[in-house]
Amino acid sequence: MTDGRGDALTPEASARRDGLERLELAIDGFCAHLAKVRGLSPNTVRAYRCDLAAFRDWAAREGVEPLRATHRELRAYLTELARAGYSARTLNRRLSALRGLYRWMSREGLCDGSAAAALASPKVSRALPKTMSDAEVERLLATCDTAEPAGLRDRAFLELLYATGARVSEMAALRVRDLDLRQGQARLFGKGSKERIVPVYEVACAWARRYLEEARPALAARGGWARDELLLSTRGNPMSADALRDAFERHVRLAGLDPQLTPHAMRHTYATELLGGGADLRSVQELLGHESLSTTQVYTHLSVERLREAAERAHPRA
């Protein structure tokens, strides 16, 4: 085998070139697996491909045979990224892509993936999620003009968001049949289409009922044909998650609240209120639809912090 200038390659250089070519094919195969088997979005697959392309370029530059890369060589790659100033979060993302690729290559019989599996993840400081006070929620709800169909819709949307702790994407997917107002519950479909039933308090049920009776029929009529989606636009079309985010942000501006507040702040507030009220962590995990309990545990820090603040305000020696 020769290089680009026609000179013969050494056996080692030939093996490295062959390894890089096989890595390129493996990245293509892995990304196809992510898209077709795991059902990841095009943007996510593109991000994986970019991260793995950066590793391929590093291996070519450093003369590393990627399908035989040792634990030390892979650590050297991560060390170079850290020295270049990449954050721990970015390092973890790159490492996750590497582990996934090597795990897939190992299953396909292309290489031994143990070196990548043994790499330790950099510790990431976890920022506490932003929440809202009761007064802020009340100010937000008060901005809805319930004399108008759109305002009544927005009031029902915000009440249900606060009552269920739903993701905004779950609210966009909510259908009329998913609400059982007599039982006071809603059926939500979370990540991976996982279904869960969450209770809805009576005030939110009352606003949802009023929206269904007074506003939704008028909005649906503007669309020209019957729909089952719960939340409809002023043109009678189903509201997307982006449209609901826009509506939320509009009411945040009207209420004069922190412009960085998002619909997810309502979800964070919901979880914190439940834990502060004595709900156990497993129950909150189920209500939020979290895959892992560790995702829910961040709210315990918020609850402890709120208790500490209350104690400091109330205790005579604080």
PDB file of C-alpha atoms in Angstrom:
ATOM      1  CA  MET A   1       0.000   0.000   0.000  1.00  0.00           C
ATOM      2  CA  THR A   2       1.240   3.515  -0.773  1.00  0.00           C
ATOM      3  CA  ASP A   3       0.577   6.966   0.623  1.00  0.00           C
ATOM      4  CA  GLY A   4      -0.739   9.909  -1.371  1.00  0.00           C
ATOM      5  CA  ARG A   5       2.697  10.563  -2.896  1.00  0.00           C
ATOM      6  CA  GLY A   6       3.167   7.014  -4.179  1.00  0.00           C
ATOM      7  CA  ASP A   7       5.640   5.993  -1.457  1.00  0.00           C
ATOM      8  CA  ALA A   8       5.245   2.594   0.156  1.00  0.00           C
ATOM      9  CA  LEU A   9       3.665   2.618   3.620  1.00  0.00           C
ATOM     10  CA  THR A  10       5.180   0.759   6.536  1.00  0.00           C
ATOM     11  CA  PRO A  11       3.085  -2.096   7.931  1.00  0.00           C
ATOM     12  CA  GLU A  12       2.268   0.044  10.994  1.00  0.00           C
ATOM     13  CA  ALA A  13       1.173   3.023   8.880  1.00  0.00           C
ATOM     14  CA  SER A  14      -0.834   0.741   6.626  1.00  0.00           C
ATOM     15  CA  ALA A  15      -2.598  -0.741   9.674  1.00  0.00           C
ATOM     16  CA  ARG A  16      -3.418   2.737  10.992  1.00  0.00           C
ATOM     17  CA  ARG A  17      -4.853   3.827   7.648  1.00  0.00           C
ATOM     18  CA  ASP A  18      -6.906   0.660   7.432  1.00  0.00           C
ATOM     19  CA  GLY A  19      -8.133   1.232  10.990  1.00  0.00           C
ATOM     20  CA  LEU A  20      -9.198   4.779  10.204  1.00  0.00           C
ATOM     21  CA  GLU A  21     -11.113   3.619   7.148  1.00  0.00           C
ATOM     22  CA  ARG A  22     -12.851   0.928   9.195  1.00  0.00           C
ATOM     23  CA  LEU A  23     -13.619   3.500  11.885  1.00  0.00           C
ATOM     24  CA  GLU A  24     -15.234   5.733   9.262  1.00  0.00           C
ATOM     25  CA  LEU A  25     -17.470   2.846   8.166  1.00  0.00           C
ATOM     26  CA  ALA A  26     -18.226   1.994  11.795  1.00  0.00           C
ATOM     27  CA  ILE A  27     -19.300   5.571  12.534  1.00  0.00           C
ATOM     28  CA  ASP A  28     -21.679   5.400   9.554  1.00  0.00           C
ATOM     29  CA  GLY A  29     -23.082   2.096  10.808  1.00  0.00           C
ATOM     30  CA  PHE A  30     -23.422   3.300  14.380  1.00  0.00           C
ATOM     31  CA  CYS A  31     -25.211   6.496  13.344  1.00  0.00           C
ATOM     32  CA  ALA A  32     -27.585   4.451  11.170  1.00  0.00           C
ATOM     33  CA  HIS A  33     -28.266   2.266  14.219  1.00  0.00           C
ATOM     34  CA  LEU A  34     -29.015   5.351  16.332  1.00  0.00           C
ATOM     35  CA  ALA A  35     -31.478   6.645  13.763  1.00  0.00           C
ATOM     36  CA  LYS A  36     -33.238   3.429  12.727  1.00  0.00           C
ATOM     37  CA  VAL A  37     -33.109   1.220  15.828  1.00  0.00           C
ATOM     38  CA  ARG A  38     -32.996   3.688  18.700  1.00  0.00           C
ATOM     39  CA  GLY A  39     -35.134   6.261  16.883  1.00  0.00           C
ATOM     40  CA  LEU A  40     -32.997   9.281  17.790  1.00  0.00           C
ATOM     41  CA  SER A  41     -33.731  12.579  16.070  1.00  0.00           C
ATOM     42  CA  PRO A  42     -31.653  13.774  13.084  1.00  0.00           C
ATOM     43  CA  ASN A  43     -30.172  16.565  15.229  1.00  0.00           C
ATOM     44  CA  THR A  44     -29.058  14.108  17.907  1.00  0.00           C
ATOM     45  CA  VAL A  45     -27.543  11.734  15.352  1.00  0.00           C
ATOM     46  CA  ARG A  46     -25.748  14.675  13.748  1.00  0.00           C
ATOM     47  CA  ALA A  47     -24.289  15.636  17.136  1.00  0.00           C
ATOM     48  CA  TYR A  48     -23.020  12.067  17.652  1.00  0.00           C
ATOM     49  CA  ARG A  49     -21.425  12.090  14.216  1.00  0.00           C
ATOM     50  CA  CYS A  50     -19.651  15.411  14.876  1.00  0.00           C
ATOM     51  CA  ASP A  51     -18.272  14.188  18.202  1.00  0.00           C
ATOM     52  CA  LEU A  52     -17.036  10.929  16.678  1.00  0.00           C
ATOM     53  CA  ALA A  53     -15.533  12.740  13.681  1.00  0.00           C
ATOM     54  CA  ALA A  54     -13.488  14.821  16.137  1.00  0.00           C
ATOM     55  CA  PHE A  55     -12.154  11.598  17.682  1.00  0.00           C
ATOM     56  CA  ARG A  56     -11.353  10.202  14.234  1.00  0.00           C
ATOM     57  CA  ASP A  57      -9.398  13.341  13.365  1.00  0.00           C
ATOM     58  CA  TRP A  58      -7.478  13.123  16.645  1.00  0.00           C
ATOM     59  CA  ALA A  59      -6.620   9.456  16.040  1.00  0.00           C
ATOM     60  CA  ALA A  60      -5.347  10.283  12.529  1.00  0.00           C
ATOM     61  CA  ARG A  61      -3.290  13.178  13.870  1.00  0.00           C
ATOM     62  CA  GLU A  62      -1.777  11.193  16.748  1.00  0.00           C
ATOM     63  CA  GLY A  63      -1.164   8.012  14.779  1.00  0.00           C
ATOM     64  CA  VAL A  64      -3.563   5.947  16.919  1.00  0.00           C
ATOM     65  CA  GLU A  65      -5.103   2.786  15.452  1.00  0.00           C
ATOM     66  CA  PRO A  66      -8.675   3.462  16.634  1.00  0.00           C
ATOM     67  CA  LEU A  67     -10.047  -0.081  16.565  1.00  0.00           C
ATOM     68  CA  ARG A  68      -7.163  -1.144  18.814  1.00  0.00           C
ATOM     69  CA  ALA A  69      -7.000   1.975  20.951  1.00  0.00           C
ATOM     70  CA  THR A  70      -5.862   1.334  24.509  1.00  0.00           C
ATOM     71  CA  HIS A  71      -7.317   2.750  27.665  1.00  0.00           C
ATOM     72  CA  ARG A  72      -4.282   5.037  27.961  1.00  0.00           C
ATOM     73  CA  GLU A  73      -4.711   6.344  24.407  1.00  0.00           C
ATOM     74  CA  LEU A  74      -8.392   7.087  24.941  1.00  0.00           C
ATOM     75  CA  ARG A  75      -7.587   8.872  28.188  1.00  0.00           C
ATOM     76  CA  ALA A  76      -4.989  10.923  26.299  1.00  0.00           C
ATOM     77  CA  TYR A  77      -7.755  12.053  23.922  1.00  0.00           C
ATOM     78  CA  LEU A  78      -9.956  13.229  26.796  1.00  0.00           C
ATOM     79  CA  THR A  79      -6.961  14.897  28.474  1.00  0.00           C
ATOM     80  CA  GLU A  80      -6.273  16.853  25.295  1.00  0.00           C
ATOM     81  CA  LEU A  81      -9.878  18.045  25.224  1.00  0.00           C
ATOM     82  CA  ALA A  82      -9.699  19.105  28.877  1.00  0.00           C
ATOM     83  CA  ARG A  83      -6.473  21.028  28.267  1.00  0.00           C
ATOM     84  CA  ALA A  84      -8.140  22.740  25.303  1.00  0.00           C
ATOM     85  CA  GLY A  85     -10.688  24.177  27.716  1.00  0.00           C
ATOM     86  CA  TYR A  86     -13.731  22.028  26.986  1.00  0.00           C
ATOM     87  CA  SER A  87     -16.259  21.901  29.830  1.00  0.00           C
ATOM     88  CA  ALA A  88     -16.930  18.766  31.864  1.00  0.00           C
ATOM     89  CA  ARG A  89     -20.364  18.582  30.252  1.00  0.00           C
ATOM     90  CA  THR A  90     -18.834  18.548  26.753  1.00  0.00           C
ATOM     91  CA  LEU A  91     -16.254  15.957  27.827  1.00  0.00           C
ATOM     92  CA  ASN A  92     -19.050  13.739  29.125  1.00  0.00           C
ATOM     93  CA  ARG A  93     -20.939  14.107  25.860  1.00  0.00           C
ATOM     94  CA  ARG A  94     -17.848  13.160  23.835  1.00  0.00           C
ATOM     95  CA  LEU A  95     -17.174  10.253  26.178  1.00  0.00           C
ATOM     96  CA  SER A  96     -20.770   9.051  25.897  1.00  0.00           C
ATOM     97  CA  ALA A  97     -20.476   9.041  22.104  1.00  0.00           C
ATOM     98  CA  LEU A  98     -17.200   7.086  22.300  1.00  0.00           C
ATOM     99  CA  ARG A  99     -18.603   4.516  24.707  1.00  0.00           C
ATOM    100  CA  GLY A 100     -21.672   4.045  22.539  1.00  0.00           C
ATOM    101  CA  LEU A 101     -19.579   3.586  19.401  1.00  0.00           C
ATOM    102  CA  TYR A 102     -17.191   1.078  20.991  1.00  0.00           C
ATOM    103  CA  ARG A 103     -20.060  -0.815  22.605  1.00  0.00           C
ATOM    104  CA  TRP A 104     -21.745  -1.075  19.200  1.00  0.00           C
ATOM    105  CA  MET A 105     -18.479  -2.102  17.479  1.00  0.00           C
ATOM    106  CA  SER A 106     -17.921  -4.744  20.149  1.00  0.00           C
ATOM    107  CA  ARG A 107     -21.399  -6.217  19.530  1.00  0.00           C
ATOM    108  CA  GLU A 108     -20.676  -6.204  15.805  1.00  0.00           C
ATOM    109  CA  GLY A 109     -17.411  -8.060  16.378  1.00  0.00           C
ATOM    110  CA  LEU A 110     -15.275  -5.198  15.077  1.00  0.00           C
ATOM    111  CA  CYS A 111     -13.206  -4.594  18.205  1.00  0.00           C
ATOM    112  CA  ASP A 112     -12.963  -5.022  21.972  1.00  0.00           C
ATOM    113  CA  GLY A 113     -14.866  -2.215  23.629  1.00  0.00           C
ATOM    114  CA  SER A 114     -13.525  -2.705  27.163  1.00  0.00           C
ATOM    115  CA  ALA A 115     -11.002   0.167  26.958  1.00  0.00           C
ATOM    116  CA  ALA A 116     -13.732   2.734  26.292  1.00  0.00           C
ATOM    117  CA  ALA A 117     -16.092   1.181  28.851  1.00  0.00           C
ATOM    118  CA  ALA A 118     -13.460   1.616  31.599  1.00  0.00           C
ATOM    119  CA  LEU A 119     -13.090   5.374  31.067  1.00  0.00           C
ATOM    120  CA  ALA A 120     -14.221   7.445  34.057  1.00  0.00           C
ATOM    121  CA  SER A 121     -16.662  10.299  33.518  1.00  0.00           C
ATOM    122  CA  PRO A 122     -15.640  13.822  34.574  1.00  0.00           C
ATOM    123  CA  LYS A 123     -17.749  15.156  37.420  1.00  0.00           C
ATOM    124  CA  VAL A 124     -20.267  17.797  36.389  1.00  0.00           C
ATOM    125  CA  SER A 125     -21.616  20.299  38.878  1.00  0.00           C
ATOM    126  CA  ARG A 126     -25.390  20.092  38.655  1.00  0.00           C
ATOM    127  CA  ALA A 127     -27.218  23.403  38.547  1.00  0.00           C
ATOM    128  CA  LEU A 128     -30.397  23.525  40.585  1.00  0.00           C
ATOM    129  CA  PRO A 129     -33.480  24.004  38.396  1.00  0.00           C
ATOM    130  CA  LYS A 130     -35.336  27.313  38.441  1.00  0.00           C
ATOM    131  CA  THR A 131     -38.665  27.273  40.279  1.00  0.00           C
ATOM    132  CA  MET A 132     -41.513  29.719  40.880  1.00  0.00           C
ATOM    133  CA  SER A 133     -43.103  30.952  44.075  1.00  0.00           C
ATOM    134  CA  ASP A 134     -46.863  30.723  44.725  1.00  0.00           C
ATOM    135  CA  ALA A 135     -47.109  34.482  44.216  1.00  0.00           C
ATOM    136  CA  GLU A 136     -45.333  34.264  40.850  1.00  0.00           C
ATOM    137  CA  VAL A 137     -47.650  31.487  39.688  1.00  0.00           C
ATOM    138  CA  GLU A 138     -50.672  33.575  40.708  1.00  0.00           C
ATOM    139  CA  ARG A 139     -49.313  36.583  38.784  1.00  0.00           C
ATOM    140  CA  LEU A 140     -48.789  34.395  35.735  1.00  0.00           C
ATOM    141  CA  LEU A 141     -52.315  32.963  35.855  1.00  0.00           C
ATOM    142  CA  ALA A 142     -53.826  36.422  36.346  1.00  0.00           C
ATOM    143  CA  THR A 143     -52.531  37.578  32.947  1.00  0.00           C
ATOM    144  CA  CYS A 144     -55.010  35.363  31.066  1.00  0.00           C
ATOM    145  CA  ASP A 145     -58.037  37.220  29.688  1.00  0.00           C
ATOM    146  CA  THR A 146     -60.614  34.510  30.281  1.00  0.00           C
ATOM    147  CA  ALA A 147     -63.329  36.517  28.544  1.00  0.00           C
ATOM    148  CA  GLU A 148     -61.678  35.517  25.258  1.00  0.00           C
ATOM    149  CA  PRO A 149     -61.392  31.915  23.913  1.00  0.00           C
ATOM    150  CA  ALA A 150     -57.590  32.145  23.587  1.00  0.00           C
ATOM    151  CA  GLY A 151     -57.257  33.541  27.088  1.00  0.00           C
ATOM    152  CA  LEU A 152     -59.451  30.813  28.526  1.00  0.00           C
ATOM    153  CA  ARG A 153     -57.361  28.244  26.649  1.00  0.00           C
ATOM    154  CA  ASP A 154     -54.151  29.687  28.070  1.00  0.00           C
ATOM    155  CA  ARG A 155     -55.581  29.651  31.614  1.00  0.00           C
ATOM    156  CA  ALA A 156     -56.509  25.969  31.219  1.00  0.00           C
ATOM    157  CA  PHE A 157     -53.055  25.239  29.752  1.00  0.00           C
ATOM    158  CA  LEU A 158     -51.209  26.937  32.627  1.00  0.00           C
ATOM    159  CA  GLU A 159     -53.432  25.378  35.278  1.00  0.00           C
ATOM    160  CA  LEU A 160     -52.924  21.887  33.827  1.00  0.00           C
ATOM    161  CA  LEU A 161     -49.195  22.472  33.452  1.00  0.00           C
ATOM    162  CA  TYR A 162     -48.949  23.381  37.134  1.00  0.00           C
ATOM    163  CA  ALA A 163     -51.336  20.644  38.262  1.00  0.00           C
ATOM    164  CA  THR A 164     -49.623  17.762  36.455  1.00  0.00           C
ATOM    165  CA  GLY A 165     -45.936  18.672  36.232  1.00  0.00           C
ATOM    166  CA  ALA A 166     -46.127  17.747  32.548  1.00  0.00           C
ATOM    167  CA  ARG A 167     -43.449  18.538  30.001  1.00  0.00           C
ATOM    168  CA  VAL A 168     -44.589  21.066  27.424  1.00  0.00           C
ATOM    169  CA  SER A 169     -44.275  18.374  24.734  1.00  0.00           C
ATOM    170  CA  GLU A 170     -46.664  16.203  26.762  1.00  0.00           C
ATOM    171  CA  MET A 171     -49.135  19.070  26.968  1.00  0.00           C
ATOM    172  CA  ALA A 172     -48.949  19.510  23.186  1.00  0.00           C
ATOM    173  CA  ALA A 173     -49.736  15.809  22.741  1.00  0.00           C
ATOM    174  CA  LEU A 174     -52.660  15.872  25.194  1.00  0.00           C
ATOM    175  CA  ARG A 175     -56.017  14.950  23.673  1.00  0.00           C
ATOM    176  CA  VAL A 176     -59.499  15.553  24.973  1.00  0.00           C
ATOM    177  CA  ARG A 177     -59.940  11.856  25.714  1.00  0.00           C
ATOM    178  CA  ASP A 178     -56.776  11.905  27.870  1.00  0.00           C
ATOM    179  CA  LEU A 179     -58.534  14.110  30.439  1.00  0.00           C
ATOM    180  CA  ASP A 180     -60.887  12.414  32.897  1.00  0.00           C
ATOM    181  CA  LEU A 181     -62.319  15.383  34.756  1.00  0.00           C
ATOM    182  CA  ARG A 182     -64.797  13.299  36.766  1.00  0.00           C
ATOM    183  CA  GLN A 183     -61.981  11.199  38.175  1.00  0.00           C
ATOM    184  CA  GLY A 184     -59.658  14.203  38.330  1.00  0.00           C
ATOM    185  CA  GLN A 185     -56.813  12.712  36.350  1.00  0.00           C
ATOM    186  CA  ALA A 186     -54.892  13.040  33.080  1.00  0.00           C
ATOM    187  CA  ARG A 187     -53.111  10.494  30.931  1.00  0.00           C
ATOM    188  CA  LEU A 188     -49.710  11.708  29.727  1.00  0.00           C
ATOM    189  CA  PHE A 189     -47.339  10.190  27.204  1.00  0.00           C
ATOM    190  CA  GLY A 190     -43.719  10.904  28.067  1.00  0.00           C
ATOM    191  CA  LYS A 191     -40.374  10.073  26.527  1.00  0.00           C
ATOM    192  CA  GLY A 192     -40.438   6.844  24.571  1.00  0.00           C
ATOM    193  CA  SER A 193     -44.272   7.080  24.497  1.00  0.00           C
ATOM    194  CA  LYS A 194     -44.410   5.837  28.092  1.00  0.00           C
ATOM    195  CA  GLU A 195     -47.876   6.337  29.533  1.00  0.00           C
ATOM    196  CA  ARG A 196     -48.571   7.556  33.048  1.00  0.00           C
ATOM    197  CA  ILE A 197     -51.687   8.694  34.912  1.00  0.00           C
ATOM    198  CA  VAL A 198     -51.390  11.797  37.089  1.00  0.00           C
ATOM    199  CA  PRO A 199     -53.986  13.376  39.405  1.00  0.00           C
ATOM    200  CA  VAL A 200     -55.400  16.815  38.590  1.00  0.00           C
ATOM    201  CA  TYR A 201     -56.670  19.015  41.415  1.00  0.00           C
ATOM    202  CA  GLU A 202     -60.209  20.406  41.267  1.00  0.00           C
ATOM    203  CA  VAL A 203     -59.316  24.023  40.413  1.00  0.00           C
ATOM    204  CA  ALA A 204     -57.426  22.880  37.305  1.00  0.00           C
ATOM    205  CA  CYS A 205     -60.277  20.531  36.408  1.00  0.00           C
ATOM    206  CA  ALA A 206     -62.722  23.425  36.690  1.00  0.00           C
ATOM    207  CA  TRP A 207     -60.702  25.603  34.305  1.00  0.00           C
ATOM    208  CA  ALA A 208     -60.248  22.703  31.884  1.00  0.00           C
ATOM    209  CA  ARG A 209     -63.977  22.008  31.979  1.00  0.00           C
ATOM    210  CA  ARG A 210     -64.808  25.634  31.311  1.00  0.00           C
ATOM    211  CA  TYR A 211     -62.346  25.716  28.408  1.00  0.00           C
ATOM    212  CA  LEU A 212     -63.874  22.562  26.898  1.00  0.00           C
ATOM    213  CA  GLU A 213     -67.408  23.922  27.208  1.00  0.00           C
ATOM    214  CA  GLU A 214     -66.946  27.607  26.340  1.00  0.00           C
ATOM    215  CA  ALA A 215     -63.751  28.153  24.333  1.00  0.00           C
ATOM    216  CA  ARG A 216     -62.605  24.992  22.596  1.00  0.00           C
ATOM    217  CA  PRO A 217     -65.731  24.570  20.412  1.00  0.00           C
ATOM    218  CA  ALA A 218     -65.263  28.146  19.103  1.00  0.00           C
ATOM    219  CA  LEU A 219     -61.585  27.530  18.374  1.00  0.00           C
ATOM    220  CA  ALA A 220     -62.269  24.149  16.744  1.00  0.00           C
ATOM    221  CA  ALA A 221     -64.880  25.713  14.446  1.00  0.00           C
ATOM    222  CA  ARG A 222     -62.224  28.007  12.986  1.00  0.00           C
ATOM    223  CA  GLY A 223     -60.255  24.986  11.812  1.00  0.00           C
ATOM    224  CA  GLY A 224     -63.108  23.676   9.711  1.00  0.00           C
ATOM    225  CA  TRP A 225     -62.910  20.058  10.888  1.00  0.00           C
ATOM    226  CA  ALA A 226     -63.141  18.139  14.146  1.00  0.00           C
ATOM    227  CA  ARG A 227     -59.922  17.466  16.086  1.00  0.00           C
ATOM    228  CA  ASP A 228     -59.214  15.565  19.299  1.00  0.00           C
ATOM    229  CA  GLU A 229     -56.161  17.607  20.360  1.00  0.00           C
ATOM    230  CA  LEU A 230     -56.938  19.465  23.572  1.00  0.00           C
ATOM    231  CA  LEU A 231     -55.162  22.778  22.997  1.00  0.00           C
ATOM    232  CA  LEU A 232     -56.069  24.588  19.781  1.00  0.00           C
ATOM    233  CA  SER A 233     -54.736  27.784  18.249  1.00  0.00           C
ATOM    234  CA  THR A 234     -56.861  30.779  17.302  1.00  0.00           C
ATOM    235  CA  ARG A 235     -57.064  29.218  13.824  1.00  0.00           C
ATOM    236  CA  GLY A 236     -58.343  25.945  15.192  1.00  0.00           C
ATOM    237  CA  ASN A 237     -55.089  24.035  14.664  1.00  0.00           C
ATOM    238  CA  PRO A 238     -53.354  21.849  17.267  1.00  0.00           C
ATOM    239  CA  MET A 239     -50.767  23.844  19.195  1.00  0.00           C
ATOM    240  CA  SER A 240     -47.210  22.543  18.967  1.00  0.00           C
ATOM    241  CA  ALA A 241     -44.772  22.499  21.870  1.00  0.00           C
ATOM    242  CA  ASP A 242     -43.093  25.588  20.401  1.00  0.00           C
ATOM    243  CA  ALA A 243     -46.434  27.413  20.203  1.00  0.00           C
ATOM    244  CA  LEU A 244     -47.139  26.569  23.837  1.00  0.00           C
ATOM    245  CA  ARG A 245     -43.674  27.818  24.849  1.00  0.00           C
ATOM    246  CA  ASP A 246     -44.408  31.074  23.030  1.00  0.00           C
ATOM    247  CA  ALA A 247     -47.723  31.397  24.877  1.00  0.00           C
ATOM    248  CA  PHE A 248     -46.031  30.741  28.221  1.00  0.00           C
ATOM    249  CA  GLU A 249     -43.291  33.294  27.541  1.00  0.00           C
ATOM    250  CA  ARG A 250     -45.905  35.874  26.505  1.00  0.00           C
ATOM    251  CA  HIS A 251     -47.662  35.527  29.851  1.00  0.00           C
ATOM    252  CA  VAL A 252     -44.321  35.678  31.680  1.00  0.00           C
ATOM    253  CA  ARG A 253     -43.691  39.061  30.018  1.00  0.00           C
ATOM    254  CA  LEU A 254     -47.213  40.277  30.854  1.00  0.00           C
ATOM    255  CA  ALA A 255     -46.708  39.259  34.486  1.00  0.00           C
ATOM    256  CA  GLY A 256     -43.354  41.053  34.655  1.00  0.00           C
ATOM    257  CA  LEU A 257     -41.567  37.881  35.778  1.00  0.00           C
ATOM    258  CA  ASP A 258     -38.024  36.700  35.114  1.00  0.00           C
ATOM    259  CA  PRO A 259     -37.802  36.362  31.292  1.00  0.00           C
ATOM    260  CA  GLN A 260     -35.666  33.240  31.723  1.00  0.00           C
ATOM    261  CA  LEU A 261     -38.636  31.313  33.116  1.00  0.00           C
ATOM    262  CA  THR A 262     -39.790  28.492  30.834  1.00  0.00           C
ATOM    263  CA  PRO A 263     -42.654  25.974  31.041  1.00  0.00           C
ATOM    264  CA  HIS A 264     -40.158  23.586  32.653  1.00  0.00           C
ATOM    265  CA  ALA A 265     -40.035  25.924  35.665  1.00  0.00           C
ATOM    266  CA  MET A 266     -43.640  24.901  36.369  1.00  0.00           C
ATOM    267  CA  ARG A 267     -42.551  21.246  36.294  1.00  0.00           C
ATOM    268  CA  HIS A 268     -39.691  21.990  38.674  1.00  0.00           C
ATOM    269  CA  THR A 269     -42.047  23.884  40.977  1.00  0.00           C
ATOM    270  CA  TYR A 270     -44.543  21.005  40.914  1.00  0.00           C
ATOM    271  CA  ALA A 271     -41.855  18.510  41.961  1.00  0.00           C
ATOM    272  CA  THR A 272     -40.471  20.748  44.682  1.00  0.00           C
ATOM    273  CA  GLU A 273     -43.933  21.399  46.128  1.00  0.00           C
ATOM    274  CA  LEU A 274     -44.678  17.668  46.243  1.00  0.00           C
ATOM    275  CA  LEU A 275     -41.453  16.841  48.064  1.00  0.00           C
ATOM    276  CA  GLY A 276     -41.886  19.816  50.387  1.00  0.00           C
ATOM    277  CA  GLY A 277     -45.382  18.561  51.184  1.00  0.00           C
ATOM    278  CA  GLY A 278     -44.094  15.142  52.227  1.00  0.00           C
ATOM    279  CA  ALA A 279     -44.390  13.047  49.048  1.00  0.00           C
ATOM    280  CA  ASP A 280     -41.806  10.276  48.820  1.00  0.00           C
ATOM    281  CA  LEU A 281     -39.153  10.348  46.123  1.00  0.00           C
ATOM    282  CA  ARG A 282     -40.414   7.252  44.292  1.00  0.00           C
ATOM    283  CA  SER A 283     -43.914   8.697  43.962  1.00  0.00           C
ATOM    284  CA  VAL A 284     -42.544  11.947  42.555  1.00  0.00           C
ATOM    285  CA  GLN A 285     -40.410   9.953  40.123  1.00  0.00           C
ATOM    286  CA  GLU A 286     -43.535   8.166  38.866  1.00  0.00           C
ATOM    287  CA  LEU A 287     -45.540  11.386  38.577  1.00  0.00           C
ATOM    288  CA  LEU A 288     -42.771  13.119  36.606  1.00  0.00           C
ATOM    289  CA  GLY A 289     -42.154  10.112  34.367  1.00  0.00           C
ATOM    290  CA  HIS A 290     -38.431  10.037  35.164  1.00  0.00           C
ATOM    291  CA  GLU A 291     -36.548   6.968  33.963  1.00  0.00           C
ATOM    292  CA  SER A 292     -33.986   7.220  36.751  1.00  0.00           C
ATOM    293  CA  LEU A 293     -34.446   8.115  40.404  1.00  0.00           C
ATOM    294  CA  SER A 294     -31.204  10.125  40.292  1.00  0.00           C
ATOM    295  CA  THR A 295     -32.943  12.607  37.960  1.00  0.00           C
ATOM    296  CA  THR A 296     -35.615  13.192  40.597  1.00  0.00           C
ATOM    297  CA  GLN A 297     -33.139  13.502  43.468  1.00  0.00           C
ATOM    298  CA  VAL A 298     -32.076  16.993  42.394  1.00  0.00           C
ATOM    299  CA  TYR A 299     -35.368  18.255  43.826  1.00  0.00           C
ATOM    300  CA  THR A 300     -34.447  17.026  47.300  1.00  0.00           C
ATOM    301  CA  HIS A 301     -31.709  19.678  47.329  1.00  0.00           C
ATOM    302  CA  LEU A 302     -34.283  22.332  46.485  1.00  0.00           C
ATOM    303  CA  SER A 303     -36.582  21.154  49.266  1.00  0.00           C
ATOM    304  CA  VAL A 304     -33.785  21.150  51.843  1.00  0.00           C
ATOM    305  CA  GLU A 305     -32.739  24.634  50.740  1.00  0.00           C
ATOM    306  CA  ARG A 306     -36.296  25.935  51.138  1.00  0.00           C
ATOM    307  CA  LEU A 307     -36.546  24.387  54.609  1.00  0.00           C
ATOM    308  CA  ARG A 308     -33.226  25.986  55.563  1.00  0.00           C
ATOM    309  CA  GLU A 309     -34.429  29.399  54.376  1.00  0.00           C
ATOM    310  CA  ALA A 310     -37.695  29.017  56.302  1.00  0.00           C
ATOM    311  CA  ALA A 311     -35.798  28.032  59.449  1.00  0.00           C
ATOM    312  CA  GLU A 312     -33.451  31.005  59.128  1.00  0.00           C
ATOM    313  CA  ARG A 313     -36.423  33.358  58.788  1.00  0.00           C
ATOM    314  CA  ALA A 314     -38.356  31.870  61.713  1.00  0.00           C
ATOM    315  CA  HIS A 315     -35.737  30.759  64.267  1.00  0.00           C
ATOM    316  CA  PRO A 316     -34.952  33.400  66.914  1.00  0.00           C
ATOM    317  CA  ARG A 317     -31.253  32.535  66.954  1.00  0.00           C
ATOM    318  CA  ALA A 318     -30.859  32.451  63.139  1.00  0.00           C
TER     319      ALA A 318
END
